[in-house]
Amino acid sequence: MLELKGIAASPGIAIGKAFFLDKEDFAIKRYTVPKAGIKQEFSRLDAALRDSRKELNELREKMVRSIGLKNARIFEAHLLLLGDPIFIDKIRRTIKASRCNVEAAVWEATEEITDSFLRSKDQFLQERAADIHDVGRRILHKLLGREREILADLKEETIVVAADLAPSDTAQMRREKVIAFVTDMGGRTSHTAIMARSLEIPAVVGLKDITQKADPGDIIVVDGNTGTVLVNPGEDVLLRYKQDREKFIEISTGLSQLREQPAITVDGHRVSLMANIEVPEEVGSALQYGAEGIGLYRTEFLFLNRNDLPDEEEQFEAYRNVARLMDPRPLTIRTLDLGGDKFLSQLNLSQEINPSLGFRGIRLCLELADIFRVQLRAILRASAFGNLKIMYPLISGMDELRRANRILDSVREELSSQGVEFNRGLEVGVMIEVPSAVMIADLLAKEAKFFSIGTNDLIQYALGIDRVNEKIAYLYEPLHPAVLRLVQRVIAGGHNAGIKVSMCGEMAGDPFFVPLLVGMGLDEFSMGPFSIPAVKQVINNTKLSEAKIIAEKAMNFSTAGEVESFLKAAVLGVGASAP
Ligand code: PEP
Ligand code: MG
């Protein structure tokens, strides 16, 4: 048995046979065609292009129907590539110059362009390499008379193993047949991960070399809760995971019954549970799992994986759709948080040595104010259609908050003078994710309507640990006493000024941390929709008076390990005591 550790991208447990998406063997034969046969190769190419176009159009339609227009954009890009004169001319020229068969010419052109894109320093071109490869493979399938939609035709329950998955692949999956994904590449916020979560299929990404270590047909166990993947486990392990899977399904079904219930402690303390979403399509999941609102809408996903910027209308429509679906529940829109690990190729920004300490979040928006203004206009216009709030990411000092607010004020004035309707009382909050913001939380609280603690970044900056570097991942400790003191300070800063404090980093979705955070006084928890029922269940079984004691005692430990043992003992009622 082989055990691999990756990034838990979408929860759930699946057991099934491996299906390799990237191990198709094309075995392209190259042969010389007689001069008189060149015309026929050209017409074979035209027919394959026509069939590929038809297929892409059909896929686009299917995708629009199943998960919405925005996700269909990938097919538009592929359709453009199919008609790209550089690509097509290259194929034609190769056929003519070397009198080879069309398959060989398509393969050569695809490989050549893919390679040059991959070698390019331009991130945009690098990202397009996978698209060219995808389009080339589609044409080859047509030429070889092989259907590309193998994923759509799967006959048995399958676990898809791939280096990475393109949205065009996921769109074709039959949900009842594809029971999980595992990929070499990707992080929690990669497209594949987001897609898996919205399809509610367990997934583990970032496994680095599962495509090398497993083979087609292997029995694979995917634990999307912990990020563990087992290849060909023994009968006893398999049995254990089958039991875990049953338990997981039972718990999830049981928990979903909690949807209509409020999150309230045994002694009557009310806490708000919100959802984090990346794309509007996740609103369904948020409501299904009982979110009382959206605590974090990561708008940058509207900007990624495309070669232009979304204009005001496109943004307005996206925000308005979510606002309407959530109304009257609150929708907190975070303004663009690009940079760091979310790189935007359209802006042609220079590469940085320390991107997470660099030109990102609010810094980028204040500098590229035109882009910021367009987004603020779109958000303000959408505010007429629901209960919207705005929050700024990565605020590190009061000047940034004031500068952002000045731009917002000027956009408000502009809209007023144009007679455009918007909510004049819209609340503006600040994400607390830089230690300097924690230290001045008392000051920021005077000019912000709410705080939302972004622990993913706060931990990275407070402990000096790159959140995407797997080598030092062991140092990424949410229960580090420094982190607890920072969280405590933010809550105190907010409450002293009479504003609410929320948390939208991953820490908020861990049921195990709930008594500690409730005891510390956190007002609102925002998390991936799926985590809501489990967190609610813990809250509903917690006493505020006891949680306060737990929080107080937890502050006395010196290491994350000690805090963890204490919490385990407190939550499960065994072992360690406070110093
Ligand atoms: C955070 O940093 O905790 C957060 C919620 O923002 P993101 O993960 O998008 O950086
Ligand atoms: Mg962040």
Coordinates of C-alpha atoms and ligand atoms in Angstrom, one line a residue:
M1 CA 0.0 0.0 0.0
L2 CA 1.2 3.5 -0.8
E3 CA 0.1 6.5 1.3
L4 CA 0.3 10.0 -0.2
K5 CA -0.4 13.3 1.5
G6 CA -1.8 16.2 -0.5
I7 CA -4.1 19.2 0.1
A8 CA -7.6 18.4 1.2
A9 CA -9.6 20.3 -1.4
S10 CA -13.1 19.0 -1.1
P11 CA -14.5 16.9 1.8
G12 CA -15.7 13.4 1.8
I13 CA -14.3 9.9 1.4
A14 CA -14.3 7.9 -1.8
I15 CA -13.1 4.4 -2.7
G16 CA -12.8 3.3 -6.3
K17 CA -10.8 2.4 -9.4
A18 CA -8.3 4.9 -10.8
F19 CA -8.9 6.4 -14.2
F20 CA -6.0 8.3 -15.7
L21 CA -7.0 11.2 -17.7
D22 CA -3.6 12.2 -18.9
K23 CA -2.2 8.8 -19.7
E24 CA -3.9 8.4 -23.1
D25 CA -1.5 7.1 -25.6
F26 CA -2.0 8.8 -28.9
A27 CA 0.7 6.8 -30.7
I28 CA 0.8 9.4 -33.5
K29 CA 2.2 7.8 -36.6
R30 CA 4.0 10.0 -39.0
Y31 CA 4.0 9.1 -42.7
T32 CA 4.6 10.8 -46.0
V33 CA 1.6 11.5 -48.2
P34 CA 1.9 11.8 -52.0
K35 CA 1.8 15.3 -53.4
A36 CA -1.7 14.6 -54.8
G37 CA -2.8 13.6 -51.2
I38 CA -2.1 16.9 -49.6
K39 CA -5.4 18.3 -50.5
Q40 CA -7.1 15.4 -48.8
E41 CA -5.1 16.1 -45.6
F42 CA -6.2 19.7 -45.7
S43 CA -9.9 18.7 -46.0
R44 CA -9.4 16.1 -43.1
L45 CA -8.0 19.0 -41.1
D46 CA -11.0 21.2 -41.9
A47 CA -13.4 18.4 -41.0
A48 CA -11.7 17.8 -37.7
L49 CA -11.7 21.5 -36.9
R50 CA -15.4 21.7 -37.8
D51 CA -16.3 18.7 -35.6
S52 CA -14.2 20.0 -32.7
R53 CA -15.9 23.4 -33.0
K54 CA -19.3 21.7 -32.9
E55 CA -18.3 19.6 -29.9
L56 CA -17.0 22.7 -28.0
N57 CA -20.1 24.6 -28.7
E58 CA -22.2 21.7 -27.3
L59 CA -20.0 21.5 -24.3
R60 CA -20.3 25.2 -23.8
E61 CA -24.1 24.9 -23.8
K62 CA -24.0 22.0 -21.4
M63 CA -21.8 23.9 -19.0
V64 CA -24.0 27.0 -19.1
R65 CA -27.0 24.9 -18.3
S66 CA -25.3 23.0 -15.5
I67 CA -23.1 25.5 -13.7
G68 CA -23.5 28.8 -15.3
L69 CA -22.3 31.1 -17.9
K70 CA -19.1 32.3 -16.3
N71 CA -17.6 28.8 -16.1
A72 CA -18.3 28.3 -19.8
R73 CA -15.7 30.9 -20.6
I74 CA -13.0 28.3 -21.0
F75 CA -14.8 26.9 -24.0
E76 CA -14.9 30.3 -25.6
A77 CA -11.1 30.5 -25.2
H78 CA -10.8 27.0 -26.8
L79 CA -13.0 28.0 -29.6
L80 CA -10.8 31.0 -30.2
L81 CA -7.7 28.8 -30.3
L82 CA -9.4 26.5 -32.8
G83 CA -9.6 29.5 -35.1
D84 CA -6.2 30.9 -34.2
P85 CA -4.4 31.6 -37.5
I86 CA -0.9 31.1 -36.0
F87 CA -1.9 27.6 -34.8
I88 CA -3.8 26.6 -37.9
D89 CA -1.3 28.0 -40.4
K90 CA 1.5 26.2 -38.6
I91 CA -0.4 22.9 -39.1
R92 CA -1.0 23.7 -42.8
R93 CA 2.5 24.8 -43.5
T94 CA 3.9 21.6 -41.9
I95 CA 1.6 19.4 -44.0
K96 CA 2.7 21.2 -47.2
A97 CA 6.4 21.6 -46.4
S98 CA 7.1 18.1 -45.1
R99 CA 4.2 16.3 -46.9
C100 CA 3.3 14.6 -43.7
N101 CA -0.1 13.3 -42.5
V102 CA -2.4 15.8 -40.7
E103 CA -2.2 14.0 -37.4
A104 CA 1.6 14.4 -37.3
A105 CA 1.3 18.0 -38.2
V106 CA -1.3 18.8 -35.5
W107 CA 0.8 17.0 -32.9
E108 CA 4.0 18.8 -33.9
A109 CA 2.3 22.2 -33.9
T110 CA 0.6 21.5 -30.5
E111 CA 3.8 20.4 -28.9
E112 CA 5.9 23.2 -30.3
I113 CA 3.5 26.0 -29.2
T114 CA 2.9 24.3 -25.8
D115 CA 6.6 24.2 -25.2
S116 CA 7.3 27.7 -26.2
F117 CA 4.4 28.9 -24.0
L118 CA 5.7 26.9 -21.1
R119 CA 9.2 28.4 -21.5
S120 CA 7.8 31.9 -21.7
K121 CA 8.3 34.3 -18.8
D122 CA 4.9 35.6 -19.3
Q123 CA 2.5 34.0 -16.9
F124 CA -0.5 34.5 -19.2
L125 CA 1.2 32.4 -21.9
Q126 CA 2.3 29.8 -19.5
E127 CA -1.3 29.4 -18.4
R128 CA -2.5 29.1 -22.0
A129 CA -0.1 26.2 -22.7
A130 CA -2.6 23.8 -21.1
D131 CA -5.4 25.2 -23.3
I132 CA -3.4 24.7 -26.5
H133 CA -2.6 21.1 -25.4
D134 CA -6.3 20.5 -24.7
V135 CA -7.4 21.9 -28.1
G136 CA -4.6 19.9 -29.9
R137 CA -5.8 16.7 -28.2
R138 CA -9.4 17.4 -29.1
I139 CA -8.5 17.8 -32.8
L140 CA -6.4 14.6 -32.7
H141 CA -9.3 12.6 -31.2
K142 CA -11.5 13.7 -34.1
L143 CA -8.8 12.7 -36.6
L144 CA -8.2 9.4 -35.0
G145 CA -11.9 8.8 -34.7
R146 CA -11.7 8.5 -30.9
E147 CA -14.1 10.3 -28.7
R148 CA -12.7 12.7 -26.2
E149 CA -15.7 12.5 -23.9
I150 CA -14.5 9.5 -22.2
L151 CA -15.3 11.1 -18.9
A152 CA -18.9 11.6 -20.0
D153 CA -19.1 7.9 -21.0
L154 CA -17.7 6.3 -17.8
K155 CA -19.6 3.1 -17.1
E156 CA -18.4 2.5 -13.5
E157 CA -17.7 4.5 -10.5
T158 CA -14.3 6.1 -11.0
I159 CA -11.6 8.2 -9.3
V160 CA -10.1 10.5 -11.8
V161 CA -6.3 10.8 -11.5
A162 CA -4.6 13.6 -13.5
A163 CA -1.7 16.0 -13.4
D164 CA -4.3 18.7 -13.4
L165 CA -7.9 19.0 -14.6
A166 CA -9.2 21.6 -17.0
P167 CA -12.7 23.0 -16.4
S168 CA -13.5 21.5 -19.8
D169 CA -12.8 18.1 -18.3
T170 CA -14.8 18.6 -15.1
A171 CA -17.8 19.9 -17.2
Q172 CA -18.1 16.5 -18.9
M173 CA -18.0 14.4 -15.8
R174 CA -21.1 12.5 -14.9
R175 CA -21.4 13.2 -11.2
E176 CA -22.7 9.7 -10.4
K177 CA -19.7 8.1 -12.1
V178 CA -16.8 10.3 -11.1
I179 CA -16.7 9.9 -7.3
A180 CA -13.5 11.8 -6.6
F181 CA -10.5 13.7 -8.1
V182 CA -6.9 13.5 -7.2
T183 CA -4.3 15.7 -9.0
D184 CA -0.5 16.3 -8.9
M185 CA -1.0 20.0 -9.1
G186 CA -3.2 22.7 -7.5
G187 CA -3.9 24.2 -4.2
R188 CA -7.1 24.7 -2.2
T189 CA -8.1 27.6 -4.3
S190 CA -7.2 26.1 -7.7
H191 CA -9.9 25.8 -10.2
T192 CA -10.2 22.0 -9.8
A193 CA -10.6 22.4 -6.0
I194 CA -13.3 25.0 -6.4
M195 CA -15.1 22.9 -9.0
A196 CA -14.9 19.8 -6.8
R197 CA -16.4 21.6 -3.8
S198 CA -19.2 23.0 -5.9
L199 CA -19.9 19.5 -7.4
E200 CA -19.5 18.1 -3.8
I201 CA -17.1 15.5 -5.0
P202 CA -14.2 14.6 -2.6
A203 CA -10.9 15.8 -3.9
V204 CA -7.2 15.9 -2.9
V205 CA -4.9 18.1 -4.9
G206 CA -1.2 19.1 -4.9
L207 CA -0.1 15.4 -4.5
K208 CA 2.9 16.2 -6.7
D209 CA 3.4 12.8 -8.3
I210 CA 0.3 10.6 -7.9
T211 CA 0.3 10.2 -11.7
Q212 CA 3.7 8.6 -11.4
K213 CA 3.1 6.5 -8.4
A214 CA -0.3 5.0 -9.2
D215 CA -1.5 3.1 -12.3
P216 CA -4.8 2.9 -14.1
G217 CA -7.1 0.4 -12.4
D218 CA -5.5 0.7 -9.0
I219 CA -7.8 0.8 -6.1
I220 CA -7.6 4.3 -4.6
V221 CA -9.0 5.7 -1.3
V222 CA -9.5 9.5 -1.3
D223 CA -9.9 11.1 2.0
G224 CA -10.9 14.7 1.1
N225 CA -11.2 15.6 4.8
T226 CA -7.5 15.0 5.7
G227 CA -5.8 15.1 2.3
T228 CA -4.8 11.5 2.5
V229 CA -4.7 9.2 -0.6
L230 CA -4.1 5.5 -0.4
V231 CA -3.1 3.4 -3.4
N232 CA -4.0 -0.3 -3.3
P233 CA -4.6 -0.6 0.5
G234 CA -5.0 -3.9 2.2
E235 CA -8.4 -5.4 3.0
D236 CA -8.4 -4.2 6.7
V237 CA -7.6 -0.6 5.8
L238 CA -10.2 -0.7 3.0
L239 CA -12.8 -1.9 5.5
R240 CA -11.9 0.9 7.9
Y241 CA -12.3 3.5 5.2
K242 CA -15.6 2.0 4.1
Q243 CA -16.8 2.4 7.6
D244 CA -15.5 5.9 7.8
R245 CA -17.2 6.7 4.5
E246 CA -20.5 5.4 5.9
K247 CA -20.0 7.4 9.1
F248 CA -19.2 10.5 7.1
I249 CA -22.3 10.2 5.0
E250 CA -24.4 9.5 8.1
I251 CA -23.0 12.5 9.9
S252 CA -23.4 14.8 6.9
T253 CA -27.0 13.7 6.3
G254 CA -27.7 14.1 10.0
L255 CA -26.0 17.4 10.2
S256 CA -27.8 18.8 7.2
Q257 CA -31.0 18.5 9.2
L258 CA -29.6 21.3 11.4
R259 CA -30.0 23.7 8.4
E260 CA -33.0 25.5 9.7
Q261 CA -31.8 25.7 13.3
P262 CA -29.9 28.8 14.6
A263 CA -26.4 28.5 16.0
I264 CA -27.0 29.1 19.7
T265 CA -25.2 27.9 22.8
V266 CA -26.9 25.8 25.5
D267 CA -27.1 29.0 27.6
G268 CA -28.6 31.1 24.9
H269 CA -25.7 32.9 23.3
R270 CA -26.3 33.5 19.5
V271 CA -23.5 33.2 17.0
S272 CA -23.7 33.9 13.3
L273 CA -22.5 31.2 10.8
M274 CA -21.7 32.4 7.4
A275 CA -20.3 30.9 4.2
N276 CA -17.1 31.7 2.2
I277 CA -17.6 31.6 -1.5
E278 CA -15.3 32.0 -4.5
V279 CA -17.8 31.9 -7.4
P280 CA -21.6 32.8 -7.5
E281 CA -22.4 29.1 -8.2
E282 CA -21.5 28.3 -4.6
V283 CA -24.5 30.2 -3.3
G284 CA -26.6 27.0 -3.7
S285 CA -24.3 25.1 -1.4
A286 CA -24.1 28.0 1.1
L287 CA -27.9 28.0 1.4
Q288 CA -28.2 24.2 1.5
Y289 CA -25.8 24.0 4.4
G290 CA -27.7 26.7 6.3
A291 CA -25.4 29.7 5.9
E292 CA -27.0 32.8 7.4
G293 CA -25.2 34.9 4.9
I294 CA -21.9 35.2 3.0
G295 CA -19.1 36.3 5.2
L296 CA -16.5 36.3 2.5
Y297 CA -17.0 36.5 -1.2
R298 CA -13.5 36.2 -2.8
T299 CA -14.2 38.4 -5.9
E300 CA -10.7 37.8 -7.4
F301 CA -12.0 34.5 -8.9
L302 CA -13.9 36.6 -11.4
F303 CA -10.6 37.9 -12.6
L304 CA -8.6 34.7 -12.8
N305 CA -8.1 32.3 -15.8
R306 CA -9.0 34.8 -18.5
N307 CA -7.2 37.2 -20.7
D308 CA -9.2 40.3 -20.0
L309 CA -10.5 42.2 -17.0
P310 CA -14.2 41.8 -16.1
D311 CA -15.9 45.2 -16.9
E312 CA -18.3 47.0 -14.6
E313 CA -21.4 45.3 -16.1
E314 CA -20.0 41.8 -15.8
Q315 CA -19.0 42.4 -12.2
F316 CA -22.3 44.1 -11.4
E317 CA -24.3 41.2 -12.7
A318 CA -22.2 38.7 -10.7
Y319 CA -22.6 40.7 -7.4
R320 CA -26.3 41.4 -8.0
N321 CA -27.0 37.7 -8.7
V322 CA -25.4 36.7 -5.4
A323 CA -27.1 39.6 -3.6
R324 CA -30.5 38.7 -4.8
L325 CA -30.1 35.0 -4.0
M326 CA -28.9 35.8 -0.5
D327 CA -31.3 38.7 0.2
P328 CA -32.2 39.5 3.0
R329 CA -29.2 37.6 4.4
P330 CA -26.0 39.7 4.4
L331 CA -23.4 39.4 1.6
T332 CA -19.9 40.6 2.5
I333 CA -18.0 41.3 -0.7
R334 CA -14.3 41.5 -0.3
T335 CA -12.7 43.8 -2.7
L336 CA -10.1 42.4 -5.1
D337 CA -7.3 40.5 -3.3
L338 CA -4.9 39.7 -6.1
G339 CA -1.2 39.1 -5.8
G340 CA 0.5 36.7 -3.4
D341 CA -0.5 33.2 -4.8
K342 CA -3.3 34.7 -6.8
F343 CA -1.5 36.1 -9.8
L344 CA -3.2 38.0 -12.5
S345 CA -1.5 37.7 -15.9
Q346 CA -3.6 40.4 -17.6
L347 CA -1.9 43.2 -15.6
N348 CA 1.6 42.3 -16.7
L349 CA 3.0 43.0 -13.3
S350 CA 6.7 42.3 -12.8
Q351 CA 7.7 39.2 -10.8
E352 CA 8.5 39.8 -7.2
I353 CA 10.9 38.0 -4.9
N354 CA 8.4 38.0 -2.0
P355 CA 5.0 38.1 -3.6
S356 CA 3.1 37.6 -0.4
L357 CA 4.9 40.6 1.1
G358 CA 4.6 42.5 -2.1
F359 CA 2.1 44.2 -4.4
R360 CA -1.1 42.5 -3.4
G361 CA -4.5 43.1 -1.8
I362 CA -5.5 46.6 -1.0
R363 CA -2.0 47.9 -2.0
L364 CA -2.6 46.8 -5.5
C365 CA -6.1 48.3 -5.6
L366 CA -4.9 51.7 -4.3
E367 CA -2.2 51.9 -6.9
L368 CA -4.3 50.6 -9.8
A369 CA -7.2 52.8 -8.7
D370 CA -9.0 52.5 -12.1
I371 CA -9.6 48.8 -11.6
F372 CA -10.6 49.4 -8.0
R373 CA -13.1 52.1 -9.0
V374 CA -14.8 49.9 -11.5
Q375 CA -15.2 47.2 -8.9
L376 CA -16.5 49.7 -6.3
R377 CA -19.0 51.0 -8.8
A378 CA -20.2 47.5 -9.5
I379 CA -20.5 46.6 -5.8
L380 CA -22.4 49.9 -5.0
R381 CA -24.8 49.4 -7.8
A382 CA -25.4 45.8 -6.7
S383 CA -26.1 47.1 -3.2
A384 CA -29.5 48.3 -4.3
F385 CA -30.5 44.6 -4.7
G386 CA -29.6 43.0 -1.4
N387 CA -27.9 43.3 2.0
L388 CA -24.3 44.1 0.9
K389 CA -21.3 45.0 2.9
I390 CA -17.8 45.7 1.7
M391 CA -14.5 44.7 3.2
Y392 CA -10.9 45.5 2.3
P393 CA -8.2 42.9 2.3
L394 CA -4.7 43.2 3.8
I395 CA -5.1 46.5 5.5
S396 CA -1.8 47.2 7.4
G397 CA -2.4 50.7 8.6
M398 CA -4.9 53.5 9.0
D399 CA -3.7 55.4 5.9
E400 CA -4.7 52.5 3.6
L401 CA -8.2 52.3 5.1
R402 CA -8.6 56.1 4.7
R403 CA -7.3 56.1 1.1
A404 CA -9.6 53.2 0.2
N405 CA -12.5 55.0 1.8
R406 CA -11.7 58.2 0.0
I407 CA -11.9 56.4 -3.3
L408 CA -15.2 54.8 -2.2
D409 CA -16.6 58.2 -1.3
S410 CA -15.7 59.6 -4.7
V411 CA -17.3 56.6 -6.4
R412 CA -20.4 57.2 -4.3
E413 CA -20.5 60.9 -5.3
E414 CA -20.0 59.9 -9.0
L415 CA -23.0 57.5 -8.8
S416 CA -25.1 60.0 -7.0
S417 CA -24.5 62.7 -9.6
Q418 CA -25.4 60.2 -12.3
G419 CA -28.6 59.4 -10.4
V420 CA -27.7 55.7 -9.9
E421 CA -29.3 53.9 -7.0
F422 CA -27.3 52.3 -4.3
N423 CA -27.4 51.7 -0.6
R424 CA -26.0 54.8 1.1
G425 CA -25.8 53.1 4.5
L426 CA -23.6 50.2 3.2
E427 CA -21.2 49.0 5.9
V428 CA -17.5 49.0 5.2
G429 CA -15.3 46.6 7.2
V430 CA -11.7 45.7 7.4
M431 CA -10.0 42.3 7.2
I432 CA -7.5 41.8 9.9
E433 CA -4.7 39.7 8.5
V434 CA -1.5 41.6 9.1
P435 CA -0.1 41.8 12.6
S436 CA 0.3 45.6 12.3
A437 CA -3.5 45.8 11.9
V438 CA -4.0 43.7 15.0
M439 CA -1.8 46.1 17.0
I440 CA -3.9 49.1 15.9
A441 CA -7.2 47.3 16.0
D442 CA -8.4 49.9 18.6
L443 CA -7.7 52.7 16.1
L444 CA -9.1 50.9 13.0
A445 CA -12.3 50.0 14.9
K446 CA -13.1 53.7 15.1
E447 CA -13.3 54.0 11.3
A448 CA -14.5 50.5 10.4
K449 CA -18.0 49.1 10.8
F450 CA -16.8 45.5 11.4
F451 CA -13.7 43.4 11.5
S452 CA -13.1 40.0 9.8
I453 CA -10.0 38.1 10.9
G454 CA -8.3 36.4 8.0
T455 CA -6.3 33.8 9.9
N456 CA -4.9 32.2 6.7
D457 CA -2.7 35.3 6.1
L458 CA -2.5 36.4 9.7
I459 CA -0.8 33.1 10.7
Q460 CA 1.5 33.4 7.7
Y461 CA 2.6 36.9 8.7
A462 CA 2.6 36.5 12.4
L463 CA 4.7 33.2 12.4
G464 CA 6.7 34.1 9.3
I465 CA 5.6 31.1 7.4
D466 CA 4.8 31.0 3.7
R467 CA 1.2 29.6 3.6
V468 CA 1.8 27.8 0.3
N469 CA 5.2 26.2 1.1
E470 CA 4.7 22.6 2.0
K471 CA 8.3 22.3 3.5
I472 CA 7.5 24.4 6.5
A473 CA 3.8 23.5 6.7
Y474 CA 4.4 21.9 10.1
L475 CA 5.0 25.4 11.5
Y476 CA 1.7 26.6 10.4
E477 CA 0.0 26.4 13.8
P478 CA -3.4 28.1 14.3
L479 CA -3.2 27.4 18.0
H480 CA 0.2 29.0 18.5
P481 CA 0.0 31.2 21.6
A482 CA 1.0 34.2 19.5
V483 CA -2.0 33.6 17.2
L484 CA -4.4 33.2 20.1
R485 CA -3.1 36.5 21.6
L486 CA -3.5 38.3 18.3
V487 CA -7.1 37.0 17.9
Q488 CA -7.9 38.0 21.4
R489 CA -6.5 41.5 20.8
V490 CA -8.6 42.0 17.6
I491 CA -11.8 40.9 19.4
A492 CA -11.1 43.2 22.3
G493 CA -10.3 46.1 19.9
G494 CA -13.5 45.6 18.0
H495 CA -15.8 45.1 21.0
N496 CA -14.4 48.1 22.9
A497 CA -15.4 50.2 20.0
G498 CA -18.8 48.5 19.7
I499 CA -18.2 46.7 16.4
K500 CA -18.7 43.0 15.5
V501 CA -15.8 40.7 14.9
S502 CA -16.0 37.9 12.4
M503 CA -13.4 35.3 11.4
C504 CA -13.2 34.1 7.7
G505 CA -9.9 32.2 7.7
E506 CA -9.9 28.4 7.6
M507 CA -9.5 28.4 11.4
A508 CA -13.2 29.4 11.7
G509 CA -14.4 26.2 10.1
D510 CA -12.6 23.8 12.4
P511 CA -15.2 22.4 14.8
F512 CA -12.5 21.6 17.3
F513 CA -11.6 25.3 17.7
V514 CA -15.3 26.4 18.3
P515 CA -15.5 26.5 22.1
L516 CA -12.2 28.4 22.2
L517 CA -13.4 31.0 19.7
V518 CA -16.9 31.3 21.1
G519 CA -15.3 31.7 24.6
M520 CA -13.0 34.4 23.2
G521 CA -16.1 36.3 22.1
L522 CA -16.1 35.9 18.3
D523 CA -19.4 37.1 17.0
E524 CA -19.4 35.5 13.6
F525 CA -17.7 32.5 11.9
S526 CA -17.4 32.3 8.1
M527 CA -16.3 29.1 6.4
G528 CA -16.6 26.8 3.4
P529 CA -20.3 25.9 3.2
F530 CA -19.8 22.3 4.0
S531 CA -18.2 23.0 7.4
I532 CA -21.2 24.9 8.7
P533 CA -23.4 22.0 10.0
A534 CA -20.5 20.5 12.1
V535 CA -19.5 23.9 13.5
K536 CA -23.2 24.5 14.3
Q537 CA -23.5 21.2 16.1
V538 CA -20.6 22.0 18.4
I539 CA -22.0 25.5 19.1
N540 CA -25.4 24.1 20.0
N541 CA -23.7 21.7 22.5
T542 CA -21.5 24.4 24.0
K543 CA -22.1 26.5 27.1
L544 CA -20.9 30.0 26.8
S545 CA -19.9 30.1 30.5
E546 CA -17.7 27.0 30.0
A547 CA -16.3 28.2 26.7
K548 CA -15.2 31.4 28.4
I549 CA -13.3 29.3 31.0
I550 CA -11.7 27.2 28.2
A551 CA -10.6 30.3 26.4
E552 CA -9.2 31.8 29.5
K553 CA -7.2 28.7 30.4
A554 CA -6.0 28.2 26.8
M555 CA -4.2 31.5 27.0
N556 CA -1.9 30.2 29.7
F557 CA -0.1 27.6 27.6
S558 CA 3.3 28.1 26.0
T559 CA 3.0 26.0 22.8
A560 CA 0.5 25.1 20.2
G561 CA 0.8 21.4 21.2
E562 CA -0.1 22.2 24.8
V563 CA -3.1 24.2 23.7
E564 CA -4.2 21.4 21.5
S565 CA -4.0 18.7 24.2
F566 CA -5.8 21.0 26.6
L567 CA -8.6 21.7 24.0
K568 CA -8.9 18.0 23.1
A569 CA -9.3 17.2 26.8
A570 CA -11.8 20.0 27.3
V571 CA -13.8 19.2 24.2
L572 CA -13.7 15.4 24.7
G573 CA -13.7 15.6 28.4
V574 CA -10.4 13.7 29.1
G575 CA -6.8 14.2 30.2
A576 CA -4.8 17.5 30.4
S577 CA -5.5 20.4 32.7
A578 CA -4.5 24.0 32.6
P579 CA -1.2 25.2 34.1
Ligands
PEP1 C1 -7.4 34.8 5.0 O1 -6.3 35.3 4.8 O2 -7.6 34.2 6.1 C2 -8.5 34.9 4.1 C3 -9.7 34.6 4.5 O3 -8.3 35.4 2.9 P1 -7.5 34.5 1.7 O4 -7.5 33.1 2.2 O5 -8.4 34.7 0.5 O6 -6.2 35.2 1.6
MG2 MG -6.1 36.7 3.1

